[in-house]
PDB file of C-alpha atoms in Angstrom:
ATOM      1  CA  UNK A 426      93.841 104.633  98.708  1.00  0.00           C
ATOM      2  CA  UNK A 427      94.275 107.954  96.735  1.00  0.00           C
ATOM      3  CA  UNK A 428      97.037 106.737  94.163  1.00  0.00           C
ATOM      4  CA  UNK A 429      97.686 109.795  91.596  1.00  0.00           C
ATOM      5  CA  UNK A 430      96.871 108.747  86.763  1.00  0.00           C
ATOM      6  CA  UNK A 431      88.080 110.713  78.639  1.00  0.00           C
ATOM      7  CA  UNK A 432      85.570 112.457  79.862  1.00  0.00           C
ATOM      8  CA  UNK A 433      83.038 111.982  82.421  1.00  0.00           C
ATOM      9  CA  UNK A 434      80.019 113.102  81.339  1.00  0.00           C
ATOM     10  CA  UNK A 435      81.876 114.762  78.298  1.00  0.00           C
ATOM     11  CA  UNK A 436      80.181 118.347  78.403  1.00  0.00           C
ATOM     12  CA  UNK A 437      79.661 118.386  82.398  1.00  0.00           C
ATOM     13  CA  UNK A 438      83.449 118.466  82.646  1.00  0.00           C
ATOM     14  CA  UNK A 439      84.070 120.321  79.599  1.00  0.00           C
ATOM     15  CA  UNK A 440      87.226 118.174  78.647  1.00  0.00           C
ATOM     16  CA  UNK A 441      88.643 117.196  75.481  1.00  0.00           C
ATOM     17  CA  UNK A 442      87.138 114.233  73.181  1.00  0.00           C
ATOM     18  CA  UNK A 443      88.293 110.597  74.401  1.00  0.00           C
ATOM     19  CA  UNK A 444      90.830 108.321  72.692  1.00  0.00           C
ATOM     20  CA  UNK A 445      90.465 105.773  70.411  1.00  0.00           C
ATOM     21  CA  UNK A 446      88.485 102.918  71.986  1.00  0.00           C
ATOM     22  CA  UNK A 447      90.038 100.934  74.585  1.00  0.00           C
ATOM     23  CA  UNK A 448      90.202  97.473  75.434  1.00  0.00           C
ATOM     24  CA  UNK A 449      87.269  96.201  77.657  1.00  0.00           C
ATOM     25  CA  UNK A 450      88.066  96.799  81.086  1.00  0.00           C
ATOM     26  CA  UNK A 451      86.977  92.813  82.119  1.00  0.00           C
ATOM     27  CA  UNK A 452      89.471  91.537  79.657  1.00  0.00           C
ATOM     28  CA  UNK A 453      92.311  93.746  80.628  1.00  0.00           C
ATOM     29  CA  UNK A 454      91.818  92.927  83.943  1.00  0.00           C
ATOM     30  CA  UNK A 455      92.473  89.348  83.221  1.00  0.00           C
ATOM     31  CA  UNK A 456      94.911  89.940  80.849  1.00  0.00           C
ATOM     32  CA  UNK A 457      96.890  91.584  83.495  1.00  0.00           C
ATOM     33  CA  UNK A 458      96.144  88.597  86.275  1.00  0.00           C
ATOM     34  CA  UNK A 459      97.794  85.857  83.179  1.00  0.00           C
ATOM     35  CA  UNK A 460     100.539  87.903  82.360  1.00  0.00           C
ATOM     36  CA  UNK A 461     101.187  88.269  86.847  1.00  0.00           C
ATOM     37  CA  UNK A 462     100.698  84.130  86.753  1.00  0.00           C
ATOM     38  CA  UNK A 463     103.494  84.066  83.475  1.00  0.00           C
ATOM     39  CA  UNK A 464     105.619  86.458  85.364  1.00  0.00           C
ATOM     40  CA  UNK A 465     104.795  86.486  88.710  1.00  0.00           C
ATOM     41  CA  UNK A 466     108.369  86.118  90.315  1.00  0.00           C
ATOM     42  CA  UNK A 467     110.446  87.999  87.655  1.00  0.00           C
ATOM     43  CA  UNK A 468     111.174  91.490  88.872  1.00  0.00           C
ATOM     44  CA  UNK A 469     109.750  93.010  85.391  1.00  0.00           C
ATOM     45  CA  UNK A 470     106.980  92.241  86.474  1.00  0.00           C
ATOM     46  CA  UNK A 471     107.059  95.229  89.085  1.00  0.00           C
ATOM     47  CA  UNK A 472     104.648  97.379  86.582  1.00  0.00           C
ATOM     48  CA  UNK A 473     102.159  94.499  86.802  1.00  0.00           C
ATOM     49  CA  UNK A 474     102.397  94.325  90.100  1.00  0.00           C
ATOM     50  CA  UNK A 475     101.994  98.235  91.239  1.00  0.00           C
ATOM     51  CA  UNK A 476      98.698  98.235  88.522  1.00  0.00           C
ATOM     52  CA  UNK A 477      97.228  95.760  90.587  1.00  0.00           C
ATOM     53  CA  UNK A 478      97.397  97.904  93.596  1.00  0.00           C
ATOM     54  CA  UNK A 479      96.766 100.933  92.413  1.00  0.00           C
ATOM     55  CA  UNK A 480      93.314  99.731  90.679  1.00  0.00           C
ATOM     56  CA  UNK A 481      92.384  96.980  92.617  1.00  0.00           C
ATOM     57  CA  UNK A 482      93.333  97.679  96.074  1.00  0.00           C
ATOM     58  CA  UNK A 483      95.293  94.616  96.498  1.00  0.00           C
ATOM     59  CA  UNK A 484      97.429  95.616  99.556  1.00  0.00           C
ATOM     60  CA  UNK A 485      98.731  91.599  99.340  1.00  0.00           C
ATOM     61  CA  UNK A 486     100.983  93.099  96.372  1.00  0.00           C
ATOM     62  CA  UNK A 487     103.180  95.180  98.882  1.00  0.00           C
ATOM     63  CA  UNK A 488     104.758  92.144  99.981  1.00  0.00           C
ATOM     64  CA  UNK A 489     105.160  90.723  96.707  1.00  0.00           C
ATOM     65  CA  UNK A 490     106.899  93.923  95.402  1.00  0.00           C
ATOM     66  CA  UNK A 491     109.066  93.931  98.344  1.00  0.00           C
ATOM     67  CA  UNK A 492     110.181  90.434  97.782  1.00  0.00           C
ATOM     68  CA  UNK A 493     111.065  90.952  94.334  1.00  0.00           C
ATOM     69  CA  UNK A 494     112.653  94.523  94.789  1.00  0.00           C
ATOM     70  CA  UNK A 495     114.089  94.626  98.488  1.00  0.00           C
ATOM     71  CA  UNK A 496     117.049  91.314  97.618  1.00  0.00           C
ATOM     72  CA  UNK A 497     118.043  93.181  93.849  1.00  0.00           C
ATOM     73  CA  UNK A 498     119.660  96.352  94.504  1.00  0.00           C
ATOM     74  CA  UNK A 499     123.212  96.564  92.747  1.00  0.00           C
ATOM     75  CA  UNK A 500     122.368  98.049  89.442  1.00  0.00           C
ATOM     76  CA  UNK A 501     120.737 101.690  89.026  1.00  0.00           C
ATOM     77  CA  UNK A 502     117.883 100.109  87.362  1.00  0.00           C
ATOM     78  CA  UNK A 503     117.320  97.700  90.287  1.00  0.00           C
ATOM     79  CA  UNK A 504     117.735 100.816  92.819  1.00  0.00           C
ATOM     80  CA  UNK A 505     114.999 102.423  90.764  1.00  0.00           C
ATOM     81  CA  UNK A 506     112.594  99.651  90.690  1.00  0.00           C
ATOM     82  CA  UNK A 507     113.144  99.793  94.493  1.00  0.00           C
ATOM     83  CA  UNK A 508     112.360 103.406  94.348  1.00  0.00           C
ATOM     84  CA  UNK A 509     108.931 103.114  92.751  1.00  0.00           C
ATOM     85  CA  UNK A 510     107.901 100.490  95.424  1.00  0.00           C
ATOM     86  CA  UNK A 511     109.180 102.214  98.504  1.00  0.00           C
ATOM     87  CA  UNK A 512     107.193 105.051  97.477  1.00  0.00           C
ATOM     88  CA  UNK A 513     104.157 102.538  96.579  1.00  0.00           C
ATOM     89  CA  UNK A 514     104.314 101.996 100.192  1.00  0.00           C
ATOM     90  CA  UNK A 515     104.727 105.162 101.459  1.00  0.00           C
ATOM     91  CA  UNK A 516     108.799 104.614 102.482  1.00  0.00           C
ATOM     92  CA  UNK A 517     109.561 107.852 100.916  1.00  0.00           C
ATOM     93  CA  UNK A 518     112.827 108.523 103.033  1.00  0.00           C
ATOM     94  CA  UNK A 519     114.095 105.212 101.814  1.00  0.00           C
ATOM     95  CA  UNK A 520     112.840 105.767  98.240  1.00  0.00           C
ATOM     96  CA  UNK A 521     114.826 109.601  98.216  1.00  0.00           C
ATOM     97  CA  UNK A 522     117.858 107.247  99.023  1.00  0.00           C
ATOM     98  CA  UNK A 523     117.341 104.919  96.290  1.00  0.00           C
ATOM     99  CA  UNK A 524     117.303 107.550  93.579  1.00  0.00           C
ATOM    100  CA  UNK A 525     119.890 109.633  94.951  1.00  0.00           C
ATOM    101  CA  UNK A 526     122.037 106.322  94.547  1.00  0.00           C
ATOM    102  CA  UNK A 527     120.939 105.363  91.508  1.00  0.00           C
ATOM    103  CA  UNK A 528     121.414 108.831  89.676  1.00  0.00           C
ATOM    104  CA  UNK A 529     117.835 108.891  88.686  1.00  0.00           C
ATOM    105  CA  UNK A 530     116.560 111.562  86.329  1.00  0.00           C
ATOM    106  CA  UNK A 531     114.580 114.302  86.938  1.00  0.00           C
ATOM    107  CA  UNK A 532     111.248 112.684  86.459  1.00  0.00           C
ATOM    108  CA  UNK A 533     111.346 110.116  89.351  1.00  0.00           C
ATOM    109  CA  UNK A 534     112.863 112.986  92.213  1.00  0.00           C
ATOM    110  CA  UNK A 535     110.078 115.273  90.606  1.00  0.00           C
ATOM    111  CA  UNK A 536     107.954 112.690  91.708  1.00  0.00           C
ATOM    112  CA  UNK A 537     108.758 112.070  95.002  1.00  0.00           C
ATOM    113  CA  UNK A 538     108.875 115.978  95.521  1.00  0.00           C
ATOM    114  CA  UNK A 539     104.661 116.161  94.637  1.00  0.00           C
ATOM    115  CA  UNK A 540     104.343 112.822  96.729  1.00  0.00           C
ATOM    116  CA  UNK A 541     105.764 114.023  99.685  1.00  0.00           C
ATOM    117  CA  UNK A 542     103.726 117.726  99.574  1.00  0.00           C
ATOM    118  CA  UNK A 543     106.826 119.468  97.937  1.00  0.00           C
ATOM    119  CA  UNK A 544     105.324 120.118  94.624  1.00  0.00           C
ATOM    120  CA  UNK A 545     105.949 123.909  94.375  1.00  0.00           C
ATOM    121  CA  UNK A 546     110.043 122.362  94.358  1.00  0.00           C
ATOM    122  CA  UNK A 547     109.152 119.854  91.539  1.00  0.00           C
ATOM    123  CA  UNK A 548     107.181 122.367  89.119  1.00  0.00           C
ATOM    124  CA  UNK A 549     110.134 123.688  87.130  1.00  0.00           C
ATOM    125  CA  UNK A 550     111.894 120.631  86.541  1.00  0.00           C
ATOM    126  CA  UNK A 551     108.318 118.778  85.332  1.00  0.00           C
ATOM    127  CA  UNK A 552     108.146 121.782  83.246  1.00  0.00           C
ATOM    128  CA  UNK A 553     111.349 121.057  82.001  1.00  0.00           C
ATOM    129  CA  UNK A 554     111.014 117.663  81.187  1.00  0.00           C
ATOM    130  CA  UNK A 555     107.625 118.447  79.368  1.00  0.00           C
ATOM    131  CA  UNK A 556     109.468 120.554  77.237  1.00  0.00           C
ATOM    132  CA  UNK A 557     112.063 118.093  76.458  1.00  0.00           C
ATOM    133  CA  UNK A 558     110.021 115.406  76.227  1.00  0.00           C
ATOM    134  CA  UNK A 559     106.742 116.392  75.723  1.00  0.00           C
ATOM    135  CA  UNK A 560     104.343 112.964  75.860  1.00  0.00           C
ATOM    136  CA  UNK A 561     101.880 111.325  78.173  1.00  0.00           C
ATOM    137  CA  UNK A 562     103.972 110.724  80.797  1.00  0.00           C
ATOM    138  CA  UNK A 563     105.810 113.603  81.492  1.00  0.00           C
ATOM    139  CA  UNK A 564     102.311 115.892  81.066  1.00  0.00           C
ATOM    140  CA  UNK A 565     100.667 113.701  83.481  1.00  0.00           C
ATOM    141  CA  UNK A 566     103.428 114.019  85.923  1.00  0.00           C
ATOM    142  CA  UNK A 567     102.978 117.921  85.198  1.00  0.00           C
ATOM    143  CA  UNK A 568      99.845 117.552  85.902  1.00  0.00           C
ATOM    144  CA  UNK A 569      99.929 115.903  88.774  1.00  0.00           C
ATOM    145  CA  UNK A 570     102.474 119.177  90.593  1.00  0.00           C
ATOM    146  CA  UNK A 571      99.661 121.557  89.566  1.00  0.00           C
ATOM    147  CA  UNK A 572      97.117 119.777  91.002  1.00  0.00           C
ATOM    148  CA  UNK A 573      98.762 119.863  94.103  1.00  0.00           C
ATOM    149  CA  UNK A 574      99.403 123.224  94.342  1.00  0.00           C
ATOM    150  CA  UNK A 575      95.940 124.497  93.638  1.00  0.00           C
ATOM    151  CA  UNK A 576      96.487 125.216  89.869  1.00  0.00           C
ATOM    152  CA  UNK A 577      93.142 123.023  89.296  1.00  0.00           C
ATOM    153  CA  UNK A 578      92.346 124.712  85.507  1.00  0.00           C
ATOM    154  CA  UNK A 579      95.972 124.602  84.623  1.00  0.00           C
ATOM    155  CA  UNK A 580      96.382 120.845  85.623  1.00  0.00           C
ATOM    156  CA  UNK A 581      92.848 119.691  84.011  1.00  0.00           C
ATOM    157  CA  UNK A 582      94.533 120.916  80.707  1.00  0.00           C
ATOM    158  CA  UNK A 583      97.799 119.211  81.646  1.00  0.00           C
ATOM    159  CA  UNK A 584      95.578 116.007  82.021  1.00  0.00           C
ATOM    160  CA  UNK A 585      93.403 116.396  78.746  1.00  0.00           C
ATOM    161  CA  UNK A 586      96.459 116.746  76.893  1.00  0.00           C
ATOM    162  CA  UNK A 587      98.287 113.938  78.116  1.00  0.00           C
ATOM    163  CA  UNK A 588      95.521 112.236  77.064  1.00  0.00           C
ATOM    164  CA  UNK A 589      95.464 113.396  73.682  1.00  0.00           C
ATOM    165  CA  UNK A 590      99.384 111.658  73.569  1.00  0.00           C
ATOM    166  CA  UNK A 591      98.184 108.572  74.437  1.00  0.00           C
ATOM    167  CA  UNK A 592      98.329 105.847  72.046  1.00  0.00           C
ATOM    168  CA  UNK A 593      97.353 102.674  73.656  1.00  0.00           C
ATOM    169  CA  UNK A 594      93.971 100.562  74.021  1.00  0.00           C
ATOM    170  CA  UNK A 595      94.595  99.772  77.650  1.00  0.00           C
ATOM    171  CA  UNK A 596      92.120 101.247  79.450  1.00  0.00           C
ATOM    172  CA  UNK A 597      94.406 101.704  82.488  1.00  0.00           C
ATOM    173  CA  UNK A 598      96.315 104.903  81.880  1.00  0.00           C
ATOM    174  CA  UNK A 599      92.903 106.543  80.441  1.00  0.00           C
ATOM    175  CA  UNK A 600      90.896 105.179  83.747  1.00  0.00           C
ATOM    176  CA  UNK A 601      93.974 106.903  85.932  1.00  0.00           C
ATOM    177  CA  UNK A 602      93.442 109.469  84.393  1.00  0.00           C
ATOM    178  CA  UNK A 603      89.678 109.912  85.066  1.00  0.00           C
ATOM    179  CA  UNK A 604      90.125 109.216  88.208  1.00  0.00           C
ATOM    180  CA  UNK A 605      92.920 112.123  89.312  1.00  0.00           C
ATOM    181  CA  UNK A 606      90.815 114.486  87.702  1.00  0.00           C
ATOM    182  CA  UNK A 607      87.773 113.483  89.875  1.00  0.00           C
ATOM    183  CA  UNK A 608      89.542 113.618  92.830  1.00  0.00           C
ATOM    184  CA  UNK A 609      91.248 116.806  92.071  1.00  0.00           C
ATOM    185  CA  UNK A 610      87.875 118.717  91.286  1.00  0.00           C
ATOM    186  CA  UNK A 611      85.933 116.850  93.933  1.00  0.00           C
ATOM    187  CA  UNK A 612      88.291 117.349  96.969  1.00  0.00           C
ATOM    188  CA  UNK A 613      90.264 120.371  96.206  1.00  0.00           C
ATOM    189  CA  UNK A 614      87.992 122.110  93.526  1.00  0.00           C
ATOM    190  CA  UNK A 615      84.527 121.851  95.870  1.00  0.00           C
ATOM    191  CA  UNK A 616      83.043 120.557  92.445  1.00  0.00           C
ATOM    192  CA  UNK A 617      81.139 117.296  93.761  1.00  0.00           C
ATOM    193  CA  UNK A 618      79.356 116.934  90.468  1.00  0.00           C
ATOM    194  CA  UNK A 619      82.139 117.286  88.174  1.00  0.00           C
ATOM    195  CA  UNK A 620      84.046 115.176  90.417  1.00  0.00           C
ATOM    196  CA  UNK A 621      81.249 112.282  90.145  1.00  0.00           C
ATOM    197  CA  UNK A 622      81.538 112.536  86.493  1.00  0.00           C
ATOM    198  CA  UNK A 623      85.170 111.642  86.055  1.00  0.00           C
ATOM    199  CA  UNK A 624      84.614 108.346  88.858  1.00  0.00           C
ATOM    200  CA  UNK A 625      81.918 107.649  86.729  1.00  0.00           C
ATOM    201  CA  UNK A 626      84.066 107.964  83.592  1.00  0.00           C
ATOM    202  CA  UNK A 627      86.708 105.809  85.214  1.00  0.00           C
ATOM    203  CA  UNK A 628      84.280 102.957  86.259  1.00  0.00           C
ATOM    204  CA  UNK A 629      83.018 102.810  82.988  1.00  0.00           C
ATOM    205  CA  UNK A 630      86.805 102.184  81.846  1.00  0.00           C
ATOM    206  CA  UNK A 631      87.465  99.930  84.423  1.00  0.00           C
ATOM    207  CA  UNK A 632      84.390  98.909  86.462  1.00  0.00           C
ATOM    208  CA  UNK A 633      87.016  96.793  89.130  1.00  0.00           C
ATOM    209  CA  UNK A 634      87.959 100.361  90.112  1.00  0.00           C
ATOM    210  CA  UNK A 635      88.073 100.201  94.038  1.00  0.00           C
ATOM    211  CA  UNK A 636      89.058 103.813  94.647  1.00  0.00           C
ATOM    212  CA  UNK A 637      86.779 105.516  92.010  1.00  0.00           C
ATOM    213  CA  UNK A 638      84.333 103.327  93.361  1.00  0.00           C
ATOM    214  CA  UNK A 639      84.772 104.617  96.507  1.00  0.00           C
ATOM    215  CA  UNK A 640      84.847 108.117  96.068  1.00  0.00           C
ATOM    216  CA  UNK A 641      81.438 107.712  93.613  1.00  0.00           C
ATOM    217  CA  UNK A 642      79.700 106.236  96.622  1.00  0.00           C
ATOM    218  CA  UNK A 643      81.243 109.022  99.261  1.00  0.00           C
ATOM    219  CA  UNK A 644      79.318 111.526  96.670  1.00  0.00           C
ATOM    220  CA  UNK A 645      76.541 109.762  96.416  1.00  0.00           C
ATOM    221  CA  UNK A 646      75.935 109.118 100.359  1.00  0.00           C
ATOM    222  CA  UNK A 647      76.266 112.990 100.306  1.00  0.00           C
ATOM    223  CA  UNK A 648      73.341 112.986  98.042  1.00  0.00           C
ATOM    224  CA  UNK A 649      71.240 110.891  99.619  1.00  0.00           C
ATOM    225  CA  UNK A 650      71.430 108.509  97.246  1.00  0.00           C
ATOM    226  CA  UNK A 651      71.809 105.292  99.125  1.00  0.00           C
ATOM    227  CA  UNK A 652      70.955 102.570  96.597  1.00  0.00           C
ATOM    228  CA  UNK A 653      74.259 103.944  94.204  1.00  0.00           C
ATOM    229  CA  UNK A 654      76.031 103.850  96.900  1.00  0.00           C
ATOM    230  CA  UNK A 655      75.462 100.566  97.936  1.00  0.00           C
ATOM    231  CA  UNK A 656      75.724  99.541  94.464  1.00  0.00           C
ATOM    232  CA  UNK A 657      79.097 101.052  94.167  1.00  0.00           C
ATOM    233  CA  UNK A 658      80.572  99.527  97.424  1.00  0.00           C
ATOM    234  CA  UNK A 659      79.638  96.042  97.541  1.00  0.00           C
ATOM    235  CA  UNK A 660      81.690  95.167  94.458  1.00  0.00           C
ATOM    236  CA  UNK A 661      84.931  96.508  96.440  1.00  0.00           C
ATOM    237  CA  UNK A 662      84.114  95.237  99.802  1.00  0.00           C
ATOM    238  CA  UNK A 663      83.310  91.883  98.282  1.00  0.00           C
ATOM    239  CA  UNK A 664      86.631  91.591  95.471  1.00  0.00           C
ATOM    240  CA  UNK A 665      89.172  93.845  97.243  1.00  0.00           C
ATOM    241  CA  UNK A 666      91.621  94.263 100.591  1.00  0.00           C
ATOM    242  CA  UNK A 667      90.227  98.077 101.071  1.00  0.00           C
ATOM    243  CA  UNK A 668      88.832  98.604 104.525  1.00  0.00           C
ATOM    244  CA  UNK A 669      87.476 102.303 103.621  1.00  0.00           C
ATOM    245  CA  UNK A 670      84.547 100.367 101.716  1.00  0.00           C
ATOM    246  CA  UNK A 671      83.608  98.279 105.038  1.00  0.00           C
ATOM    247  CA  UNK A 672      83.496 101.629 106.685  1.00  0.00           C
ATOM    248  CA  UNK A 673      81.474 103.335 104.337  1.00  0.00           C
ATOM    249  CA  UNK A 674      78.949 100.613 103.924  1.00  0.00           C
ATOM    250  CA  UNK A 675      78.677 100.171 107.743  1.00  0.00           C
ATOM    251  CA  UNK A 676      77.904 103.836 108.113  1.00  0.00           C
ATOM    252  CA  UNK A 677      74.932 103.259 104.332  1.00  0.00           C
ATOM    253  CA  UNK A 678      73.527 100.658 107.033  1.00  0.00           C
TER     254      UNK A 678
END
């Protein structure tokens, strides 16, 4: 459920001013579920595909990303689109093959690296790339290596720049965004408050959410505060495939 992407709470996180208004996250959400019916068997629509996962917990999109990926392997850019869903389902020996076949770039074996607890391997090369190609993506995946080795205040700035590249109104990269951060200063920063912020932050972005739901109600069952966590679960036990909701909302009752 923990996929690694504005402020939460602005001052309580003591990040950097938000982008330019995105799109409402109701209407990108079915903007993305017409373009998936327009495009629904074409392999382009991979990125589709993996969004709906990652924000919506639909584990029913594992199969479909297998079926478009698993058949189409002869061309570098079909071995990489097979990369990014092996690793979407955790097949991360099979996913190392893929890129090593394909010739991938830096970026994608970076990535793998951090996914697979190797991050301290992957820092100079995302370091690289920043430099080289300094934008959104390449911060975030910066970010991302820091984060996992403990380099929480380094990473945070990673993150608040790459969000200071972005130039989009989809609220999906800003609501990934949110949500890394949370978990990062949550879980592996002790900061349970500052943590809540950013799940809050990404909720507003994108109330359909599951995991920053989630991890909002986690904190607020901590607290004691039963009614917003009850409020935060039923929406993702009731729309989504993610049995850590059931679980939590079994142990609210």
């Amino acid at each position: 459920m923990k996929f690694l992407f504005l402020i939460a709470a602005a001052l309580l996180a003591g990040c950097a001013a938000p982008p330019a208004a995105t799109t409402q996250g109701a209407i990108a959400l079915a903007n993305l579920d017409d373009q998936l019916q327009r495009q629904a068997g074409d392999s382009a629509a991979l990125d589709l595909w993996l969004l709906r996962l990652q924000f919506l917990a639909d584990y029913r999109v594992l199969d479909r990303v297998a079926a478009l990926t698993e058949a189409r392997a002869d061309a570098p850019a079909d071995l990489l689109r097979r990369a990014r869903a092996r690793m979407a389902a955790h097949r991360f020996a099979d996913a190392q093959v893929d890129l090593a076949d394909a010739g991938a770039e830096t970026a994608p074996r970076a990535a793998l690296l951090v996914a697979v607890g190797r991050a301290a391997e992957a820092l100079p090369a995302l370091q690289a790339d920043v430099d080289r190609r300094p934008g959104f993506a390449s911060r975030c995946a910066l970010a991302r290596g820091l984060a996992a080795v403990g380099r929480l205040d380094e990473a945070d700035r990673a993150y608040a720049r790459a969000l200071r590249d972005l130039d989009t109104t989809s609220p999906f990269p800003a609501a990934a965004i949110a949500f890394a951060r949370g978990l990062m200063w949550s879980e592996q920063g002790g900061d349970r408050a500052r943590g809540a912020g950013f799940y809050a932050e990404a909720l507003r972005l994108l109330p359909g959410y599951a995991a920053a739901g989630i991890h909002l109600a986690e904190i607020e069952l901590a607290r004691g505060d039963l009614a917003g966590a009850e409020a935060h679960l039923l929406p993702v036990v009731i729309d989504t495939d993610e049995p850590e909701a059931l679980v939590l909302l079994g142990e609210l009752h």
